[in-house]
Short mmCIF file of N, CA and C and ligand atoms in Angstrom, two decimals:
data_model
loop_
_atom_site.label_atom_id
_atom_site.label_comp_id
_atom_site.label_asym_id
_atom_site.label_seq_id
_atom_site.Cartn_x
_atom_site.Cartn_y
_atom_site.Cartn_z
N UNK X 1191 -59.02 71.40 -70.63
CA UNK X 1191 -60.04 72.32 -70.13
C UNK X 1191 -60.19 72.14 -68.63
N UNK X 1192 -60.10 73.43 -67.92
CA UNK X 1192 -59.88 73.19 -66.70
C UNK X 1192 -61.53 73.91 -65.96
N UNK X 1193 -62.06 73.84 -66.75
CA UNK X 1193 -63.43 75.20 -66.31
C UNK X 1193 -64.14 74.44 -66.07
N UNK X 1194 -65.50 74.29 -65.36
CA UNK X 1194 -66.63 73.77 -65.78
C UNK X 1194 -67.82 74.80 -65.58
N UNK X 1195 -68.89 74.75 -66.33
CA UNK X 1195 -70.00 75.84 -65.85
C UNK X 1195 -71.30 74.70 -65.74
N UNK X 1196 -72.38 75.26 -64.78
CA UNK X 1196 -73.52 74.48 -64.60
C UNK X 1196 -74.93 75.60 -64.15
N UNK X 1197 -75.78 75.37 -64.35
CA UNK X 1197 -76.94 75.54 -64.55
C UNK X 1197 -78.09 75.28 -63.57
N UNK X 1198 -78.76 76.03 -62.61
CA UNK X 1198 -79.96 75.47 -62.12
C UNK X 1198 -81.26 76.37 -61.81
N UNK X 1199 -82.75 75.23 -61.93
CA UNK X 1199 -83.67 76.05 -62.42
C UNK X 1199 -84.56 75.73 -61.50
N UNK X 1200 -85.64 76.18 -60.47
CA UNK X 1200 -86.38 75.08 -59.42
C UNK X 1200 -87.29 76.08 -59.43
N UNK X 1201 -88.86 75.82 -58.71
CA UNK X 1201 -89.91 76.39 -58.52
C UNK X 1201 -90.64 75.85 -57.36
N UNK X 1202 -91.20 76.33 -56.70
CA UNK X 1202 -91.99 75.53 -55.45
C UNK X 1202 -93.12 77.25 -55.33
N UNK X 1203 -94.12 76.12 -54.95
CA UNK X 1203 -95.07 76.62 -54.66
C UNK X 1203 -95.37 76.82 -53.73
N UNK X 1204 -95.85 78.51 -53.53
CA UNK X 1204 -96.38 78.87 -51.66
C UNK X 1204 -97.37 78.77 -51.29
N UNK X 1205 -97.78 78.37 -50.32
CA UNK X 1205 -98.56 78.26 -49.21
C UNK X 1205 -98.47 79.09 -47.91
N UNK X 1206 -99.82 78.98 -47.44
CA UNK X 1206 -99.87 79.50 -46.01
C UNK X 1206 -99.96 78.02 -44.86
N UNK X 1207 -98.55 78.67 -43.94
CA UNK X 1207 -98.90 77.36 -42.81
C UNK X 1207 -97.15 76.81 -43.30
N UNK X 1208 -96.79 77.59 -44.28
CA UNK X 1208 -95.26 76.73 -44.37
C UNK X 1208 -94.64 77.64 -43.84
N UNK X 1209 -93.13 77.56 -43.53
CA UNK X 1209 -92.22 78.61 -43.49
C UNK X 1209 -91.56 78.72 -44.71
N UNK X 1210 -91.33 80.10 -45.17
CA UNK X 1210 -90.19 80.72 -46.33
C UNK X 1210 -88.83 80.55 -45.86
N UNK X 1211 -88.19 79.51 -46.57
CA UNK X 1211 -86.92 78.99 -46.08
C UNK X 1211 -86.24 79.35 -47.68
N UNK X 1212 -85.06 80.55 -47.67
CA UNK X 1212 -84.59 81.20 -48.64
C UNK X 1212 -82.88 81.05 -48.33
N UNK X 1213 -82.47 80.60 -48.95
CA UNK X 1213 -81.01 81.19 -49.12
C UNK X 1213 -80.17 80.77 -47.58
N UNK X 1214 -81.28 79.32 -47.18
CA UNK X 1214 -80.84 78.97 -45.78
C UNK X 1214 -81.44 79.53 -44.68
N UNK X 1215 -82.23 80.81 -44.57
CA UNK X 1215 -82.46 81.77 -44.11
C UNK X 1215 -84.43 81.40 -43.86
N UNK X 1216 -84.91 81.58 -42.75
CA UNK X 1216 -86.27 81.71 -43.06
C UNK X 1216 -86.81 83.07 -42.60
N UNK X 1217 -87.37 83.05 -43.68
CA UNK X 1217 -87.75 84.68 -43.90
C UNK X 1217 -89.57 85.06 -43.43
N UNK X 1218 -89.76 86.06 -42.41
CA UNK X 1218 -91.54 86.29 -42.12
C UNK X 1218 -91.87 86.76 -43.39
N UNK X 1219 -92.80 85.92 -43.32
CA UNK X 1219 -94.15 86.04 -44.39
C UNK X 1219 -95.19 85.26 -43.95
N UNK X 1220 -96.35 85.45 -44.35
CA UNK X 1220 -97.71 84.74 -44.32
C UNK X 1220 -97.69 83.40 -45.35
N UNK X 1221 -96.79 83.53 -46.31
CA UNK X 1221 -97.44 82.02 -46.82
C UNK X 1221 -95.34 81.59 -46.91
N UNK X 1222 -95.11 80.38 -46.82
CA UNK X 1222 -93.73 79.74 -47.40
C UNK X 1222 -93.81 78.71 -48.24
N UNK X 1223 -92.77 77.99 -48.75
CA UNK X 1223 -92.78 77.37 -49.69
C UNK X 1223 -92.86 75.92 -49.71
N UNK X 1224 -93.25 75.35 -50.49
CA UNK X 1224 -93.94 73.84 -50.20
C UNK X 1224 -93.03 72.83 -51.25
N UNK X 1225 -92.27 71.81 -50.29
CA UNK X 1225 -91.74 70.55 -50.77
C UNK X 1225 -91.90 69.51 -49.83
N UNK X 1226 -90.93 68.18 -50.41
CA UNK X 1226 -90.56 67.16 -49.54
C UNK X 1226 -89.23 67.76 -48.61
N UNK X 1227 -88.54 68.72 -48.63
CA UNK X 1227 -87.45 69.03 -48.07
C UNK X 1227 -88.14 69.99 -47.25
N UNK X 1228 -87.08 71.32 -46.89
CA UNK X 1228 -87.46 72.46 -46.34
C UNK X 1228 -87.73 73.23 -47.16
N UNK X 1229 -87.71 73.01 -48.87
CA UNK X 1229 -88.45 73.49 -50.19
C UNK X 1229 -87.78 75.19 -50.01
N UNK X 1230 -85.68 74.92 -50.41
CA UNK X 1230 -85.34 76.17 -50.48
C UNK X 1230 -84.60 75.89 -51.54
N UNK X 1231 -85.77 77.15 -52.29
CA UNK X 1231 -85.17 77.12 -53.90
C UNK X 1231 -83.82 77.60 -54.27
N UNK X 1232 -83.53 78.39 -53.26
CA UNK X 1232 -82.72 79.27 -53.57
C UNK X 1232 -81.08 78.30 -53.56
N UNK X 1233 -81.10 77.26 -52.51
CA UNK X 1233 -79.75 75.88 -52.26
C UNK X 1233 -80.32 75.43 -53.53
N UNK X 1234 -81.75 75.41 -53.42
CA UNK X 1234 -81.99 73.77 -54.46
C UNK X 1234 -81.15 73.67 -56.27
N UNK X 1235 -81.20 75.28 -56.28
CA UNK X 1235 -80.74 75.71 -57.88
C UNK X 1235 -79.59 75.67 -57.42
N UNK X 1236 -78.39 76.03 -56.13
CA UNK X 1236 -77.23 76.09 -56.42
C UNK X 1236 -76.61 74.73 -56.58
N UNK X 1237 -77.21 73.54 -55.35
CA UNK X 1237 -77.12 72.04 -56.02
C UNK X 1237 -77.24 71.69 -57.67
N UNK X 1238 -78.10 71.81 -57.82
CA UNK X 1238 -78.93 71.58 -59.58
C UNK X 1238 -77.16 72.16 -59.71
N UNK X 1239 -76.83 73.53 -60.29
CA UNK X 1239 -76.33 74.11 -61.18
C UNK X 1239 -74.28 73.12 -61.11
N UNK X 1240 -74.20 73.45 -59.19
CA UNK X 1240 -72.65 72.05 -58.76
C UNK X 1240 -73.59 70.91 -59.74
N UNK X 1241 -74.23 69.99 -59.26
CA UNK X 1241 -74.17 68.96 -59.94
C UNK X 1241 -74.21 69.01 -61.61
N UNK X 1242 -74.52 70.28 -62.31
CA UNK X 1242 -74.56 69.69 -63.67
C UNK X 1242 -73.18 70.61 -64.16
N UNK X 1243 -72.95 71.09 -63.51
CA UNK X 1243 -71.39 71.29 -64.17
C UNK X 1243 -70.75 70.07 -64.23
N UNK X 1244 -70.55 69.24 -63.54
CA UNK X 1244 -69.83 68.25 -63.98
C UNK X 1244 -70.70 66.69 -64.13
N UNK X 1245 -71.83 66.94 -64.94
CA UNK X 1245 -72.82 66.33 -65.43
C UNK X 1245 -73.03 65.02 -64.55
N UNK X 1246 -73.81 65.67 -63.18
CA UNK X 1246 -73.57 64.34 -62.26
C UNK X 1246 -75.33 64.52 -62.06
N UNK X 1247 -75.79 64.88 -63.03
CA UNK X 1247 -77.41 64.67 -62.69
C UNK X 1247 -77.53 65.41 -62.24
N UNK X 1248 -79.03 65.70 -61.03
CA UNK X 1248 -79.54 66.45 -60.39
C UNK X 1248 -79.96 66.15 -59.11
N UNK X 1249 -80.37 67.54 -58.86
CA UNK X 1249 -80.78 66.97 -56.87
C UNK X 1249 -81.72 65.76 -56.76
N UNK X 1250 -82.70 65.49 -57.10
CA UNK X 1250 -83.40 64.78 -57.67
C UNK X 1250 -82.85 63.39 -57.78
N UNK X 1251 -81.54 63.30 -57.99
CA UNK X 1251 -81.40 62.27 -58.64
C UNK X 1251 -80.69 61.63 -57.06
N UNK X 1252 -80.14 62.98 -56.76
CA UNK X 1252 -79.41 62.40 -55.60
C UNK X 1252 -80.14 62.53 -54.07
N UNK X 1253 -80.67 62.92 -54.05
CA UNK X 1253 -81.59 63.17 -52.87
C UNK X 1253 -83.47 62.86 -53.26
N UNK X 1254 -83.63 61.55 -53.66
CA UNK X 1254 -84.87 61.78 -53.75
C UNK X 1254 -86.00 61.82 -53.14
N UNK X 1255 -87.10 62.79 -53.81
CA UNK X 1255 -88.20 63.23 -53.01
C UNK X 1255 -89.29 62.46 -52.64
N UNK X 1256 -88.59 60.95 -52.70
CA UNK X 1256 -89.60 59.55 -52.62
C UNK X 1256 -89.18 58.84 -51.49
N UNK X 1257 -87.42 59.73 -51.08
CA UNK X 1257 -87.21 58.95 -49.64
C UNK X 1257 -87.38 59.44 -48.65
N UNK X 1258 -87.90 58.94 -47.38
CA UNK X 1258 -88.22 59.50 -46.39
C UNK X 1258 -87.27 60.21 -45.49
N UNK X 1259 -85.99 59.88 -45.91
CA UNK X 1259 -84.91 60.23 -45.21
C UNK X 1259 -84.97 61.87 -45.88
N UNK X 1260 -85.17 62.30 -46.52
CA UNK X 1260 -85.17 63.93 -46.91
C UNK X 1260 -86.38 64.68 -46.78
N UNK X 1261 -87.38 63.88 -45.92
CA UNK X 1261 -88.59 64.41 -45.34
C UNK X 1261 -88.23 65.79 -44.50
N UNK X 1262 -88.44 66.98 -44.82
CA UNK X 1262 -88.24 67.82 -44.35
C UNK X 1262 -87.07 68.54 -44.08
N UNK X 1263 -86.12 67.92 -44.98
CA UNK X 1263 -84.57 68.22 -44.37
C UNK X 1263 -84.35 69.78 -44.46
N UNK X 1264 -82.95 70.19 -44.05
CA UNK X 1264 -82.73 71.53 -43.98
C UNK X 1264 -81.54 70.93 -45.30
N UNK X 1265 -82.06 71.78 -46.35
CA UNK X 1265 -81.73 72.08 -47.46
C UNK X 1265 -79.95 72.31 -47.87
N UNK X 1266 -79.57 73.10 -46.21
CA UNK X 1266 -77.75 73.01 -46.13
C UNK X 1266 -77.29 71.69 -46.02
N UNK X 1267 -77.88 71.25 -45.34
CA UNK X 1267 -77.68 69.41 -45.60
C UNK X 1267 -77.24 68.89 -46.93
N UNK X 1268 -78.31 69.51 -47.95
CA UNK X 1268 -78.02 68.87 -49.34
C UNK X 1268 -77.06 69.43 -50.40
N UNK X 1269 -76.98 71.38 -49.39
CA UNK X 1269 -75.74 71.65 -50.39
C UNK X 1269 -74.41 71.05 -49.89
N UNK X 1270 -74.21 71.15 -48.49
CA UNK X 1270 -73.30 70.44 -48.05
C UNK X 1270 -72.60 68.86 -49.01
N UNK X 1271 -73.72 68.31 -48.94
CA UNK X 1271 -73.51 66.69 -49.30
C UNK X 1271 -73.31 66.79 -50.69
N UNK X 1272 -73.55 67.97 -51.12
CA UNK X 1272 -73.61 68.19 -53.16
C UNK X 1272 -71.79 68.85 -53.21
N UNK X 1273 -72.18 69.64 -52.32
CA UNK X 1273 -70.41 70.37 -52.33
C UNK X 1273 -69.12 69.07 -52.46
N UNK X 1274 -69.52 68.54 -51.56
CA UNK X 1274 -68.79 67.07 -51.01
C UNK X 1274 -68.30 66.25 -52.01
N UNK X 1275 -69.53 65.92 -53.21
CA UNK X 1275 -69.31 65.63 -54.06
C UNK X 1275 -68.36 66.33 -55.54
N UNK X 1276 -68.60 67.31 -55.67
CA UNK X 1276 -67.56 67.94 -56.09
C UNK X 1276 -66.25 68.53 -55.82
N UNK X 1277 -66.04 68.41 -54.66
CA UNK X 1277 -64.87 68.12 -53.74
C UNK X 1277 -63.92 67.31 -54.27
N UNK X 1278 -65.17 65.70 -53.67
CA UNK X 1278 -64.11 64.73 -54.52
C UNK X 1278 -63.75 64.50 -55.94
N UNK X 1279 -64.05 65.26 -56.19
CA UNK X 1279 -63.99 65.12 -57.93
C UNK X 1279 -63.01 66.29 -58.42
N UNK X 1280 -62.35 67.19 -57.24
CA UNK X 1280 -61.15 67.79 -57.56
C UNK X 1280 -61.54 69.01 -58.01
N UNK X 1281 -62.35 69.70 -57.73
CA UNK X 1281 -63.06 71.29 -58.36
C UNK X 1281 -62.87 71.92 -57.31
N UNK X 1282 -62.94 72.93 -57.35
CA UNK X 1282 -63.00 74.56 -56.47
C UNK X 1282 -63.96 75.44 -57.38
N UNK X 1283 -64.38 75.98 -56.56
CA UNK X 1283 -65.53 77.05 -56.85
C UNK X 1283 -64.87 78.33 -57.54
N UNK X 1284 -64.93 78.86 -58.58
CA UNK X 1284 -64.73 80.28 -59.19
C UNK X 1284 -65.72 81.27 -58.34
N UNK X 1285 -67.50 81.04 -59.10
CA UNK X 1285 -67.99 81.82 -58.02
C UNK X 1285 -69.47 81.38 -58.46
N UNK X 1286 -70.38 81.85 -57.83
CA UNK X 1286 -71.64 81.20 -58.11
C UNK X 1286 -72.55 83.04 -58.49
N UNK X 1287 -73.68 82.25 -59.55
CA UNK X 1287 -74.22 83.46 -59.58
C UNK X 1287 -76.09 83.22 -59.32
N UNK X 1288 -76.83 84.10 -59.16
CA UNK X 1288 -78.06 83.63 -59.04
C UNK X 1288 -79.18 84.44 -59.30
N UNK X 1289 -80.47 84.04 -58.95
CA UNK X 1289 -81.47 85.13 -59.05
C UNK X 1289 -82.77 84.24 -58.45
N UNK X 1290 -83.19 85.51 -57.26
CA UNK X 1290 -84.66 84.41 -56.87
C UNK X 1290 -85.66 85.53 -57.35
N UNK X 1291 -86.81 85.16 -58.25
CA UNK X 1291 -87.65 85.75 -58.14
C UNK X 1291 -88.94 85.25 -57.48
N UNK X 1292 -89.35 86.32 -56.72
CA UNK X 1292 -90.39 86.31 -55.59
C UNK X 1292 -90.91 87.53 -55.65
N UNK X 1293 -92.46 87.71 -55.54
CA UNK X 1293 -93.04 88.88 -55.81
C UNK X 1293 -93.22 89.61 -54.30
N UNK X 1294 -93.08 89.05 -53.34
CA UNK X 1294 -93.16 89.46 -51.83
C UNK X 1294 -92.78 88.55 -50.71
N UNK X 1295 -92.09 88.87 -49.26
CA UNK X 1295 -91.27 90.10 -49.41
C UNK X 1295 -90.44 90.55 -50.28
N UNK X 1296 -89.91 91.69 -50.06
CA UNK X 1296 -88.48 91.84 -50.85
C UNK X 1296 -87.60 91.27 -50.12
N UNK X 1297 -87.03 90.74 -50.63
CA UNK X 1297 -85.88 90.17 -50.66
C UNK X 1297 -84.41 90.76 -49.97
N UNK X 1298 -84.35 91.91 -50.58
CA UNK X 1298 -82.87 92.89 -50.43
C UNK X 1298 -82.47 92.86 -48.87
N UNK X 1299 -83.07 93.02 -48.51
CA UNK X 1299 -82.09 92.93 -46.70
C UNK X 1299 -81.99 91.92 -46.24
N UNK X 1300 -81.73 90.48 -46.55
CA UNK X 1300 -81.77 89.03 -45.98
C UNK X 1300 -80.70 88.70 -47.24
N UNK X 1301 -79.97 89.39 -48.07
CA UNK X 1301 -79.22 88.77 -48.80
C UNK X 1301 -77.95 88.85 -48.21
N UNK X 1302 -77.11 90.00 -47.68
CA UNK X 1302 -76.13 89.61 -47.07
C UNK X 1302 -75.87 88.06 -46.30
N UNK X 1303 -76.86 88.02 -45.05
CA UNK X 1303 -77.23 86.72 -44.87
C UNK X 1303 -77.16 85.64 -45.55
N UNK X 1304 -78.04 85.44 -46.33
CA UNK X 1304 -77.78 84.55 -47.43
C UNK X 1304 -76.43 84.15 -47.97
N UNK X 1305 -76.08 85.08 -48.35
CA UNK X 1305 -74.52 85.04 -49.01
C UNK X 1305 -73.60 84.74 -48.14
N UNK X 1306 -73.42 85.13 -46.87
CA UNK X 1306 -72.56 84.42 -46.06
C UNK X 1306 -73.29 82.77 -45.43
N UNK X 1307 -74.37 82.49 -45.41
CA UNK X 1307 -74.62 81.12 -44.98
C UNK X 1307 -73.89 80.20 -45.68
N UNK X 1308 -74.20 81.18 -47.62
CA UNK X 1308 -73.61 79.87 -48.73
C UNK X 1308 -72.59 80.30 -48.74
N UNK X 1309 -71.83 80.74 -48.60
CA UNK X 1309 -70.60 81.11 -48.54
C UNK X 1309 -69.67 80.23 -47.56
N UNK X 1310 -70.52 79.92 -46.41
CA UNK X 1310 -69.88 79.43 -45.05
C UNK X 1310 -69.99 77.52 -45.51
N UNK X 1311 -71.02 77.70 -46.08
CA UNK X 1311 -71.19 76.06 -46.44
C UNK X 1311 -70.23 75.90 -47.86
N UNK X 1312 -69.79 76.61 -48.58
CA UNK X 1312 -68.89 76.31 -49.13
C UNK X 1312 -67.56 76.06 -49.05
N UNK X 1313 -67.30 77.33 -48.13
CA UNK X 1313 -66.30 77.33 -47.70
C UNK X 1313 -65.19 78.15 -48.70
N UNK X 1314 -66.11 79.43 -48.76
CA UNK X 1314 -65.63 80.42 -50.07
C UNK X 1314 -65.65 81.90 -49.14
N UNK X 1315 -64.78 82.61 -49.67
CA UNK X 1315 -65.63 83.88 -49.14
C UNK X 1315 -66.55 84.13 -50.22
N UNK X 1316 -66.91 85.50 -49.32
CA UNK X 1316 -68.62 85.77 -49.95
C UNK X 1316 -68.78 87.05 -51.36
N UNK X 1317 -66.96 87.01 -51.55
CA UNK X 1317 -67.75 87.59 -52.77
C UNK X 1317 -67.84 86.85 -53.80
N UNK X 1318 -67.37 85.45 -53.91
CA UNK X 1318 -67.79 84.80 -54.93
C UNK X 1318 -69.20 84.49 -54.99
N UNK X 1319 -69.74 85.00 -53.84
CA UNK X 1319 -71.49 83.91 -54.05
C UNK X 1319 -72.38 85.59 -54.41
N UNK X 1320 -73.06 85.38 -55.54
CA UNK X 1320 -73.66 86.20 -56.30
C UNK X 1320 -75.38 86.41 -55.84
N UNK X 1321 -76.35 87.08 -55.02
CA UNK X 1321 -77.58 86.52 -55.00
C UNK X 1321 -78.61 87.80 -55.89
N UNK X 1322 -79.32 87.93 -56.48
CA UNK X 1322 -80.14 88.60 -56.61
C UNK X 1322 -81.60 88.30 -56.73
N UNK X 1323 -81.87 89.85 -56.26
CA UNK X 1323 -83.92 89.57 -56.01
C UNK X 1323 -84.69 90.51 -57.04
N UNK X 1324 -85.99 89.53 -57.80
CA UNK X 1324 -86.33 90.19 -59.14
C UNK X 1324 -87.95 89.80 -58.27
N UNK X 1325 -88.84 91.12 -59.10
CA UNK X 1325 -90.27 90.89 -58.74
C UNK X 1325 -90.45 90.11 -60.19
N UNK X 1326 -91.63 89.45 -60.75
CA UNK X 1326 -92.00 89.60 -62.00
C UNK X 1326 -93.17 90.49 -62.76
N UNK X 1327 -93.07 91.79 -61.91
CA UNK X 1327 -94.22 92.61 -62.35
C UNK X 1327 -95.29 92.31 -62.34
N UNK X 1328 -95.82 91.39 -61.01
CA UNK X 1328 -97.17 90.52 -60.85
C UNK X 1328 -97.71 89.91 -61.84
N UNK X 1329 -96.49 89.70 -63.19
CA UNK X 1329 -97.12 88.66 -63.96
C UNK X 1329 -96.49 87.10 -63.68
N UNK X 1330 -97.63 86.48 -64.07
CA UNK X 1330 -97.54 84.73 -63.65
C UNK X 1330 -97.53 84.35 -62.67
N UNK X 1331 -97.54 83.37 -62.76
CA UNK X 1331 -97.29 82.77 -60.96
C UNK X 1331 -96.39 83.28 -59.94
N UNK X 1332 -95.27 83.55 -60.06
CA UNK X 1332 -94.64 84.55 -58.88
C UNK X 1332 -94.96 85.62 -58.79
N UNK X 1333 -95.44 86.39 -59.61
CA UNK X 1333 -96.72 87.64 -59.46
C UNK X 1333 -97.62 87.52 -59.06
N UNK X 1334 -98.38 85.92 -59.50
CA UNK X 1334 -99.53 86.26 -58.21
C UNK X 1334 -99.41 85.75 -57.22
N UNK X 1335 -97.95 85.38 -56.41
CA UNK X 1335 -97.67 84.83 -55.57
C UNK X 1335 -98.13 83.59 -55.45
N UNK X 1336 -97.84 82.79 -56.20
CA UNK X 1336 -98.81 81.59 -56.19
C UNK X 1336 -97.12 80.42 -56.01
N UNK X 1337 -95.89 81.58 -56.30
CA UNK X 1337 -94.79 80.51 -56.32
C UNK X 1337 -93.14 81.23 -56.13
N UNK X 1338 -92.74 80.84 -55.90
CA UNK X 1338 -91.26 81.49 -56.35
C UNK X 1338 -90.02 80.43 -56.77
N UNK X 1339 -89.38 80.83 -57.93
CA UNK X 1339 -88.63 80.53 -58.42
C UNK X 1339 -87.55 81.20 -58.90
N UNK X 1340 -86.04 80.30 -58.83
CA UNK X 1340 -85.09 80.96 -58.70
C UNK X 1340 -84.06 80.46 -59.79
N UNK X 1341 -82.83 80.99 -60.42
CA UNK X 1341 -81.95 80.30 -61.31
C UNK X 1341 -80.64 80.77 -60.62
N UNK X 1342 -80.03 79.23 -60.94
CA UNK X 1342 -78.39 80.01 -60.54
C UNK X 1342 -77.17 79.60 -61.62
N UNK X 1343 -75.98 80.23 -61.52
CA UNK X 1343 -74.96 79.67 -62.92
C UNK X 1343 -73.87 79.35 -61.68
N UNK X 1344 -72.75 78.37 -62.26
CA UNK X 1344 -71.60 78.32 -61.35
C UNK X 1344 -70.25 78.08 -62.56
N UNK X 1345 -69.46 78.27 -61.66
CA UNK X 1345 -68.33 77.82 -62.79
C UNK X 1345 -67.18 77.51 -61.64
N UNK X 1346 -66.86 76.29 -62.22
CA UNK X 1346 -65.93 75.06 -61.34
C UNK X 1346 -64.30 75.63 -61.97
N UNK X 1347 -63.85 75.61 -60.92
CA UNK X 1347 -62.08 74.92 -62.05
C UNK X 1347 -61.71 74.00 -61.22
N UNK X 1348 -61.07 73.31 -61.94
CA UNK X 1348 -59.45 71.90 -61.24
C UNK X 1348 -59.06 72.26 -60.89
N UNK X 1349 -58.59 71.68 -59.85
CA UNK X 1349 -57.61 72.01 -58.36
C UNK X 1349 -56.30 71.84 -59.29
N UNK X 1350 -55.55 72.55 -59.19
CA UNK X 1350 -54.21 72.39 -60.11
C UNK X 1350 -53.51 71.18 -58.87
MG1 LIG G 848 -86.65 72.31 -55.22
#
């Protein structure tokens, strides 16, 4: 079996007084999103999803939010250092897929962007990197803007 597929799921909560740091990208708005990093969900699920394709844990595990050294980091940092790791482990990227839902802004004109940042930090072109933007019909917490959360899928193969 030469495939691997992986999975990632993250949520952070907005505030006013942060910046919206999306897809690498910081985006105007009145409130952004709140972590120990630069709290961008949108890397944080594509890490999550590289690392559990080839069941190497989670961001979490590898970057934790207890060390001071990831106090505020810029989030390409960690896909970078996550890529790296699956690097050495002999994978190439098929293609990544995703979805941020956020009830405001929209999303749609900052995704090109997006897609070429992760694209550039992969070191893929950009039509493998997949992004999409969902409201949740102002129900729940990303409806009442209280959060945004995003999922992404990937699928690895072996470097022949
Ligand atoms: Mg996160």
């Amino acid at each position: 079996m030469n495939l691997r597929i992986g999975y990632g799921y993250d949520v952070h909560q907005l505030a006013e007084g942060e910046d919206l740091v999306i897809g690498g990208l910081t985006i105007p708005h009145e409130k952004g999103s709140v972590g120990h990093s630069d709290a961008d969900v949108l890397l944080h699920v594509i890490c999550d999803a590289l690392l559990g394709a080839l069941a190497l844990g989670d961001i979490g595990t590898h970057f934790p939010d207890t060390d001071p050294a990831y106090k505020g980091i810029d989030s390409k940092i960690l896909l970078r250092d996550t890529w790296a790791l699956v690097q050495a482990r002999g994978y190439q990227l098929a293609n990544v897929d995703s979805t941020v839902c956020l009830q405001r802004p929209k999303l749609k004109p900052h995704i090109p962007d997006m897609r070429a940042c992760i694209a550039g930090i992969l070191g893929v072109d950009m039509d493998r990197i997949g992004i999409k933007a969902t409201t949740t019909e102002k129900l729940g917490f990303v409806g009442l803007e209280e959060g945004v959360s995003a999922h992404a899928v990937v699928l690895l193969e072996a470097q022949a």
